[in-house]
Short mmCIF file of C-alpha atoms in Angstrom, two decimals:
data_model
loop_
_atom_site.label_atom_id
_atom_site.label_comp_id
_atom_site.label_asym_id
_atom_site.label_seq_id
_atom_site.Cartn_x
_atom_site.Cartn_y
_atom_site.Cartn_z
CA MET A 125 15.30 -3.09 6.21
CA THR A 126 19.03 -3.33 6.58
CA GLU A 127 21.17 -0.80 8.37
CA ASN A 128 21.94 0.87 5.02
CA SER A 129 18.26 1.18 4.08
CA ARG A 130 17.46 4.68 5.18
CA VAL A 131 14.82 6.10 2.82
CA ALA A 132 11.21 4.92 2.48
CA LEU A 133 8.03 6.11 0.78
CA VAL A 134 4.49 5.16 1.85
CA THR A 135 1.66 6.27 -0.43
CA GLY A 136 -1.74 7.14 1.00
CA ALA A 137 -0.10 7.58 4.39
CA ALA A 138 -2.36 10.18 5.98
CA ARG A 139 -4.80 7.79 7.66
CA GLY A 140 -5.99 4.23 8.04
CA ILE A 141 -3.69 1.42 7.01
CA GLY A 142 -1.17 3.82 5.44
CA ARG A 143 -0.81 5.72 8.69
CA ALA A 144 -0.36 2.49 10.65
CA ILE A 145 2.33 1.35 8.20
CA ALA A 146 4.20 4.63 8.54
CA LEU A 147 4.12 4.41 12.34
CA ALA A 148 5.31 0.79 12.29
CA LEU A 149 8.26 1.65 10.04
CA ALA A 150 9.26 4.79 11.94
CA ARG A 151 12.60 4.61 13.74
CA PRO A 152 15.65 6.82 14.25
CA GLY A 153 17.84 7.08 11.19
CA LEU A 154 15.02 6.55 8.69
CA ILE A 155 13.90 9.24 6.26
CA LEU A 156 10.23 8.47 5.74
CA TYR A 157 8.28 10.21 2.98
CA LEU A 158 4.55 10.31 3.66
CA ASN A 159 2.54 10.72 0.49
CA ASP A 160 -1.08 11.67 0.10
CA VAL A 161 -3.20 13.23 -2.63
CA ALA A 162 -3.88 16.18 -0.34
CA ILE A 163 -1.85 17.40 2.61
CA GLY A 164 -4.20 18.39 5.41
CA GLU A 165 -4.59 17.96 9.14
CA GLU A 166 -4.54 14.15 8.98
CA ALA A 167 -1.26 14.10 7.08
CA GLU A 168 0.29 16.64 9.45
CA SER A 169 -0.85 14.58 12.43
CA THR A 170 0.69 11.43 10.96
CA ARG A 171 3.94 13.26 10.29
CA ASN A 172 4.08 14.47 13.88
CA GLU A 173 3.51 10.97 15.25
CA VAL A 174 6.13 9.46 12.94
CA ALA A 175 8.61 12.15 13.92
CA ALA A 176 7.90 11.47 17.60
CA LYS A 177 9.19 7.93 17.03
CA GLY A 178 12.51 9.30 15.80
CA ALA A 179 12.15 9.15 12.03
CA ASP A 180 12.79 12.08 9.72
CA ALA A 181 9.20 12.47 8.48
CA ARG A 182 8.58 14.41 5.28
CA LEU A 183 5.26 15.07 3.55
CA LEU A 184 5.09 14.59 -0.19
CA GLN A 185 1.93 15.52 -2.08
CA PHE A 186 1.06 13.89 -5.40
CA ASN A 187 -1.72 11.88 -7.00
CA VAL A 188 -0.46 8.35 -7.70
CA ALA A 189 -2.67 8.21 -10.80
CA ASP A 190 -0.76 11.16 -12.31
CA THR A 191 2.27 9.68 -14.07
CA ALA A 192 4.20 12.94 -14.33
CA ALA A 193 3.50 13.88 -10.71
CA VAL A 194 4.69 10.47 -9.49
CA GLN A 195 7.93 10.76 -11.43
CA ALA A 196 8.47 14.26 -10.10
CA GLY A 197 7.89 12.97 -6.56
CA ILE A 198 10.41 10.14 -6.91
CA ASP A 199 12.90 12.52 -8.54
CA HIS A 200 12.49 14.84 -5.54
CA ILE A 201 13.24 12.00 -3.13
CA ILE A 202 16.39 11.01 -5.01
CA LYS A 203 17.58 14.61 -5.32
CA GLU A 204 16.91 15.34 -1.65
CA SER A 205 17.90 12.04 -0.02
CA GLY A 206 20.08 10.30 -2.59
CA ARG A 207 18.32 6.94 -2.65
CA LEU A 208 15.07 5.03 -2.12
CA ASP A 209 15.15 1.73 -0.25
CA LEU A 210 11.49 0.96 0.37
CA LEU A 211 8.28 1.72 -1.50
CA VAL A 212 4.90 0.80 -0.01
CA ASN A 213 2.09 1.13 -2.55
CA ASN A 214 -0.86 1.66 -0.24
CA ALA A 215 -2.91 4.45 -1.84
CA GLY A 216 -6.34 3.30 -2.95
CA ILE A 217 -10.01 4.23 -3.29
CA THR A 218 -13.40 2.54 -3.65
CA ARG A 219 -16.42 3.41 -5.80
CA ASP A 220 -18.73 0.49 -5.06
CA ASN A 221 -21.77 -0.56 -7.06
CA LEU A 222 -23.21 -3.60 -8.80
CA VAL A 223 -21.57 -4.08 -12.19
CA MET A 224 -24.82 -3.41 -14.08
CA ARG A 225 -25.13 -0.05 -12.33
CA MET A 226 -21.47 0.89 -12.22
CA LYS A 227 -20.59 4.09 -14.02
CA GLU A 228 -17.72 3.93 -16.46
CA GLU A 229 -15.99 6.82 -14.68
CA ASP A 230 -16.16 4.90 -11.38
CA TRP A 231 -14.55 1.86 -13.02
CA ASP A 232 -11.84 4.02 -14.59
CA ARG A 233 -11.11 6.03 -11.47
CA VAL A 234 -10.60 3.01 -9.20
CA LEU A 235 -8.34 1.29 -11.73
CA GLU A 236 -6.40 4.51 -12.29
CA VAL A 237 -5.69 5.10 -8.60
CA ASN A 238 -5.36 1.55 -7.30
CA LEU A 239 -3.65 -0.29 -10.15
CA LYS A 240 -2.15 2.34 -12.42
CA GLY A 241 -1.05 4.22 -9.30
CA ALA A 242 0.90 1.19 -8.09
CA PHE A 243 2.38 0.77 -11.59
CA ASN A 244 3.39 4.46 -11.76
CA CYS A 245 5.13 4.37 -8.38
CA THR A 246 6.77 0.99 -8.99
CA ARG A 247 8.14 2.00 -12.38
CA ALA A 248 9.53 5.29 -11.06
CA ALA A 249 11.03 3.70 -7.92
CA ALA A 250 12.54 0.74 -9.76
CA LYS A 251 15.04 2.94 -11.61
CA PRO A 252 16.96 4.22 -8.57
CA MET A 253 16.62 0.82 -6.87
CA VAL A 254 18.20 -0.92 -9.87
CA LYS A 255 20.99 1.64 -9.88
CA GLN A 256 21.73 1.08 -6.19
CA ARG A 257 21.25 -2.70 -6.67
CA GLY A 258 18.78 -3.20 -3.88
CA GLY A 259 15.36 -2.31 -2.52
CA ARG A 260 11.97 -3.47 -1.33
CA ILE A 261 8.58 -2.89 -2.94
CA ILE A 262 5.46 -3.86 -0.98
CA ASN A 263 2.01 -3.60 -2.52
CA ILE A 264 -1.21 -3.50 -0.53
CA ALA A 265 -3.70 -5.85 -2.22
CA SER A 266 -6.88 -7.26 -0.65
CA VAL A 267 -8.53 -10.55 0.17
CA VAL A 268 -11.26 -9.67 -2.32
CA GLY A 269 -8.67 -9.57 -5.08
CA VAL A 270 -8.37 -13.33 -4.59
CA MET A 271 -11.91 -14.40 -3.67
CA GLY A 272 -14.07 -11.67 -5.25
CA ASN A 273 -16.82 -9.58 -3.69
CA ALA A 274 -20.21 -8.58 -5.03
CA GLY A 275 -20.65 -4.88 -5.67
CA GLN A 276 -16.92 -4.21 -6.01
CA ALA A 277 -16.01 -5.31 -9.53
CA ASN A 278 -13.72 -2.31 -10.05
CA TYR A 279 -11.98 -2.61 -6.66
CA VAL A 280 -11.63 -6.40 -6.95
CA ALA A 281 -10.18 -6.10 -10.46
CA SER A 282 -7.67 -3.48 -9.27
CA LYS A 283 -6.51 -5.59 -6.33
CA ALA A 284 -6.29 -8.78 -8.41
CA GLY A 285 -4.21 -6.75 -10.85
CA ILE A 286 -1.91 -5.65 -8.05
CA ILE A 287 -1.23 -9.30 -7.21
CA GLY A 288 -0.35 -10.01 -10.84
CA LEU A 289 1.80 -6.88 -10.99
CA THR A 290 3.62 -7.99 -7.85
CA LYS A 291 4.54 -11.36 -9.33
CA ALA A 292 5.63 -10.00 -12.69
CA VAL A 293 7.81 -7.24 -11.26
CA ALA A 294 9.29 -9.61 -8.69
CA ARG A 295 10.64 -11.73 -11.55
CA GLU A 296 11.94 -8.69 -13.41
CA LEU A 297 13.82 -7.14 -10.49
CA ALA A 298 15.09 -10.15 -8.55
CA SER A 299 18.49 -10.12 -10.27
CA ARG A 300 19.05 -6.62 -8.90
CA ASN A 301 18.40 -7.69 -5.29
CA ILE A 302 14.99 -6.01 -5.25
CA THR A 303 12.16 -7.95 -3.65
CA VAL A 304 8.53 -7.31 -4.55
CA ASN A 305 5.75 -8.69 -2.35
CA ALA A 306 2.13 -7.97 -1.48
CA VAL A 307 0.07 -7.88 1.68
CA ALA A 308 -3.60 -8.77 1.24
CA PRO A 309 -5.71 -7.55 4.17
CA GLY A 310 -9.12 -8.99 4.92
CA PHE A 311 -11.80 -6.92 6.64
CA ILE A 312 -9.94 -4.33 8.69
CA GLU A 313 -11.39 -2.02 11.36
CA THR A 314 -11.30 1.34 9.58
CA GLU A 315 -13.60 4.32 9.14
CA MET A 316 -15.20 2.54 6.19
CA THR A 317 -16.07 -0.66 8.06
CA ALA A 318 -17.14 1.27 11.16
CA ALA A 319 -19.79 3.05 9.09
CA LEU A 320 -21.34 -0.18 7.80
CA PRO A 321 -24.80 -1.24 9.06
CA GLU A 322 -24.68 -3.74 11.90
CA LYS A 323 -26.30 -6.44 9.74
CA VAL A 324 -23.56 -6.11 7.12
CA ARG A 325 -20.85 -6.21 9.79
CA ALA A 326 -22.40 -9.36 11.24
CA GLU A 327 -22.42 -11.00 7.81
CA MET A 328 -18.75 -10.14 7.36
CA LEU A 329 -17.82 -11.49 10.78
CA ALA A 330 -19.58 -14.77 10.00
CA GLN A 331 -16.98 -15.34 7.25
CA ILE A 332 -13.99 -14.86 9.57
CA PRO A 333 -12.89 -17.86 11.70
CA LEU A 334 -11.17 -15.58 14.24
CA ASN A 335 -14.53 -13.81 14.61
CA ARG A 336 -13.23 -10.25 14.56
CA PHE A 337 -12.05 -7.61 12.14
CA GLY A 338 -8.33 -7.02 11.87
CA THR A 339 -6.64 -3.77 12.83
CA PRO A 340 -4.53 -1.47 10.67
CA GLU A 341 -1.65 -2.17 13.04
CA GLU A 342 -1.81 -5.91 12.27
CA VAL A 343 -1.55 -5.18 8.56
CA ALA A 344 1.35 -2.83 9.29
CA GLN A 345 3.22 -5.59 11.12
CA ALA A 346 3.05 -7.74 7.99
CA VAL A 347 4.53 -4.88 5.98
CA LEU A 348 7.24 -4.39 8.60
CA PHE A 349 8.17 -8.07 8.30
CA LEU A 350 8.41 -7.92 4.49
CA ALA A 351 10.54 -4.78 4.77
CA GLY A 352 12.97 -6.41 7.19
CA ASP A 353 16.01 -8.67 6.97
CA ALA A 354 13.96 -11.75 7.90
CA ALA A 355 12.14 -11.50 4.55
CA ALA A 356 15.25 -11.21 2.38
CA TYR A 357 14.50 -14.51 0.62
CA LEU A 358 10.83 -13.74 -0.06
CA THR A 359 9.75 -12.27 -3.37
CA GLY A 360 6.65 -12.52 -5.53
CA GLN A 361 4.61 -13.59 -2.49
CA VAL A 362 1.20 -12.56 -1.16
CA LEU A 363 0.97 -12.43 2.63
CA HIS A 364 -2.67 -12.80 3.69
CA VAL A 365 -3.82 -10.98 6.83
CA ASN A 366 -7.47 -11.93 7.05
CA GLY A 367 -8.23 -13.88 10.23
CA GLY A 368 -8.67 -17.10 8.27
CA MET A 369 -11.33 -15.71 5.95
CA LEU A 370 -9.35 -17.06 3.01
CA MET A 371 -6.95 -19.95 3.49
CA ALA A 372 -4.93 -20.03 0.29
#
């Protein structure tokens, strides 16, 4: 971000990749809104760590799938801080199952949170960014949104949709000096992957040339790059962070 870019919002920031992104962005002079669907101990802990790095950390509770709540959240940011320079659409969920066994509500819920949530936040944030003639939007996609993955039809569809959303909105907002990019993580060392059976972890590792899972901090560094001055001429791009699992 430039010296004038002082206000950022990270959704799903309480833990995991969202938390790592918030910590990577944190610096003195930045007002950093940390969103989550529920504000509990994890969110408070993240806020404290972000604040310790010098940022003005503020918790903001809303469900990204709730259109009215998202708009109210963005309106609050603009009323309180006057602008919004960076949006990171990170919030997401999984409800895995084979497509023949997948419940309709599990399909709907994942698409509502992951894809509609990114749409809701992007649409609401685009208005103040257009008015101020500048901003950055970074969407967290996934390697499986490009290559597919059995048992995750809903999640894969949502992440593939995020990549399409990124490219469409990048074209729409480029004339207003707003860049829109995506980061597509591969298998990242999180609570979810840590809980997998050893056999499944071994099968995943066999697909990764670097022979290890990534870390949330490595994904966060990709976001930090796209948010910075060095990425000013990048828009509509997907930055893959997957250890060579997919070489696009």
